[in-house]
Amino acid sequence: MKRSEVDRSKLSPMMQQYMEIKDKYEDCIIFFRLGDFYEMFFDDAILTSRILELTLTGKQAGLDERVPMCGIPHHAYASYVDELIDKGYKVAICEQLEDPKEVKGMVKRDVIQVVTKGTRIDANIDSKSNNYIANIYNFNYCFGISYADVSTGDIYATLVEGESDKLLKEIAKLGFREVIVNNTIDREIVDKLRTNLECLVTIEKEELEDDDYSYIYKDIEDVRIVKTLKHLLYYIIETKKGDMHHLQPCSVYKSSMYLEFDSNTKKNLELVETIRNRERQYSLLWLLDKCKTAMGSRYLKNSILNPLTDKKSIEKRYDMVSLLSTEFILRDDLIKALNNIYDLERLVGRITYGNLNAKDLLQLKTSLKELPIISNILKELNFSKKINTFDEVYSLLEKSIAEDAPFTLHEGHLIKEGYNTELDELKKISSGSKDFILELEQTEKEKTGIKNLKVGFNKVFGYYIEVSKGQCNLVKDEFGYERRQTLSNCERFTTPLLKEKENIILGAEEKIISLEYKLFMDIREVIKRYVSDLQKTAKIISEIDMLQSFSIVSDLYKFTRPKLVNDNTIKLIGCRHPVVEQVMKDKYIPNDVVMDKATSILLITGPNMAGKSTYMRQTAITVIMAQMGCFVPCEEAILPIFDKIFTRIGASDDLVSGESTFMVEMKEANFAISDATENSLILFDELGRGTATYDGIALAQAILEYIHDKIKAKTMFSTHYHELTTLEKDLKHLKNVHVSAIEENGKVTFLHKVKPGAVDKSYGIHVASLAKLPSSLIERATDILNIYEKKSIKKEVFTQTSLFELEEDELTNKPNEIEEKIKSINPLEMTPMEALNYLYDLKKDIKDKK
């Protein structure tokens, strides 16, 4: 039965209430509170029962047939919500807004929050990563992007100029799970967000008009960013339906403030997760994260993805890392204190929003206790930022919150004795009455002679005297017992005195629970006044935690402080790949990377498996670490500050958009040469291998020439096209280097050492033999190779104006039309895509003439 097919006039009042609420939240699964359960109905029930493997039942709702229904216990709903959210659904939590005991007729219900991928604020989200929700606002000529971590209150915004590809690259790099778009957005962008980037996308046209949150954008002058923020805030406020004043003033940033790279570079360099398993272990983040707080780990991850470009800020971080390594006793004291700091940012979020418990306040108290120690250490280290110690908040929590307080807020036992006089009086009454109950049991045993008589309690019947069936004959009228409940093995009774005490005890306990909850909420309101200062302190602790982690790894792995220069010189002596060095069993072979002012391109040749890709990756990782403010895995490091990194490492198809390896290569090459500047770093690993050999050589040479003459960016270009090594004669800023190998008795040994000059052999068949292909296959491949080498009568011609190899007999003939066409072009004025199209046309002409 579908909801849309139902005759609503026949529905029961409760089901009509459900239908009205569901109408407002069509795109959500409604968790509808009925007593101790959350129930789902109609399509929601069918869908949820399948996903969560729940039993699908039915409910009488006034119709001829039962409506589909499934349910979960309200106290265990979090894990079910998690599973639905992870699968890309939204869940609307619909609560009873009144106490059923105090209401006649229908209990009021409404949605108190919508839980989505990007708006979670509970304790179940990954503590070491931010959980951002983003929005895109289409201004037709540019895009506004803003994003917030609702759990911490951080908000950022920027503008993206240009085509949608640039926008999507920015979204992909930041790794958003949920994106809100305005209603004028191109449908193609929405489709790519959903399919290629696996984002939960919601189209929303409304903007926030509530001035209550204007502090978030009041200092921003750009009206486009303000409009973008209001669009995001509307969705967040409407979704969470609670106090969101822990959201902080927005940080507006420009791309030039950080070292730019896209999601391909993030993936290729395995900065935060590995390519193979998509796990944190064995990534750069895994290696560098010696942080003691969840906040520090998040700050570190953001720093890896957003290295700085401001030299002064980077040098400040170097100074602190160096000082922490020198003052190692202070560093040890700092680490001990940080070990006791909980996640202040997310604690503050829950305190403001209201979904906190007593354990959260105890964690806050434990954290605040360490702040005076950290404050003193930062003063001794002359750290540029100071923290508040919140002595008054600590004192309040120390006096008020019971150390063994439960997780729930409606069971009592939240508040310490001595904090509130009225509460202490009620507890005395309750305690005295409970002592009376124990005494009553003993008195009744003696009076009646019933040895197994006991006084018990349950929520339905209250306090009772229980007598087993075998001894019920001993109950006499003069005892004044009134039968309350009959069970199979016993009878339960009450007496006028027991009723009287029951009223006193239960009345006192109800008042205690109610008063404790009120006192707890009052304490929360006091702490809310300190939210902004607590967030500032949390940010400082995050930063110092990351810097102590840098200090630890620098000492542990023998990293060195880089020297930043302005003359575009790279000099990395004894450079290592920091992760590979730690995980490999054999001794790591370090290599030098030297590119002076006169060298912009390193053309790297050498056999497969020799270490060309690792050599390039370790250079990029060293640059990223240096601009994060971390020491680097080198004996000596001199570096400029780069503005962008571009990488094309490894072959991969883009199956979702139906693009081949070669097309992906060409698109990424085009992205690099279109956006790169003289201050960029470009890494191309075997570019052009995805097409025919001569096409690949032609394109590779054209790209190298274009970068050399027009962009002048520092570039590392590895290749198996040994013909390209002759370019060193024509391109004065290009140098050949090779990864060496030794061949002895038909066996090859990789030395993993980078040396000057070119190599003219690929050792491909040797690598195949190392992979243990059948020996007969290897022998046959060797024979075929020898035949090709003997047949080869070709003579390579590599100049700035020719992209192709000509046969010897062609050189003696008169130029034909094709040759004239080739002479008429200038590769230096062509993009790679233009060169590819031109080449395609030439081949077509030759084919037509045949």
PDB file of C-alpha atoms in Angstrom, residues 21 53 76 82 107 122 163 204 222 299 305 354 391 402 450 469 481 571 606 610 649 668 673 732 735 805 847:
ATOM      1  CA  ILE A  21       3.990  15.767   8.959  1.00  0.00           C
ATOM      2  CA  GLU A  53      16.584  -5.828   7.865  1.00  0.00           C
ATOM      3  CA  ALA A  76      18.713   2.592  20.303  1.00  0.00           C
ATOM      4  CA  ASP A  82      23.820   6.060  11.047  1.00  0.00           C
ATOM      5  CA  VAL A 107      -0.379  14.042  21.729  1.00  0.00           C
ATOM      6  CA  ASP A 122      26.193  13.747  17.534  1.00  0.00           C
ATOM      7  CA  GLU A 163      33.782  26.974 -15.945  1.00  0.00           C
ATOM      8  CA  GLU A 204      16.920  24.768  -2.351  1.00  0.00           C
ATOM      9  CA  ASP A 222      31.101  41.021  -0.979  1.00  0.00           C
ATOM     10  CA  TYR A 299      43.616  20.701  12.096  1.00  0.00           C
ATOM     11  CA  LEU A 305      44.956  19.769   2.205  1.00  0.00           C
ATOM     12  CA  GLY A 354      21.230  21.023  23.438  1.00  0.00           C
ATOM     13  CA  ASP A 391      38.466  29.033  36.072  1.00  0.00           C
ATOM     14  CA  ALA A 402      28.107  14.207  39.821  1.00  0.00           C
ATOM     15  CA  ILE A 450       6.505 -15.410  56.403  1.00  0.00           C
ATOM     16  CA  LYS A 469       1.888 -18.993  46.490  1.00  0.00           C
ATOM     17  CA  TYR A 481      -3.105  -6.590  53.379  1.00  0.00           C
ATOM     18  CA  LYS A 571      67.761  21.833  -3.828  1.00  0.00           C
ATOM     19  CA  GLY A 606      64.733   4.613 -16.489  1.00  0.00           C
ATOM     20  CA  ALA A 610      63.228   1.592 -10.735  1.00  0.00           C
ATOM     21  CA  ILE A 649      50.727   9.896 -12.069  1.00  0.00           C
ATOM     22  CA  GLU A 668      44.620  16.702 -16.900  1.00  0.00           C
ATOM     23  CA  ILE A 673      49.171  23.903 -18.764  1.00  0.00           C
ATOM     24  CA  LYS A 732      68.260  24.935 -22.611  1.00  0.00           C
ATOM     25  CA  LYS A 735      68.005  18.425 -18.086  1.00  0.00           C
ATOM     26  CA  GLU A 805      59.894  10.711 -37.437  1.00  0.00           C
ATOM     27  CA  LYS A 847      44.653   7.540 -45.439  1.00  0.00           C
TER      28      LYS A 847
END
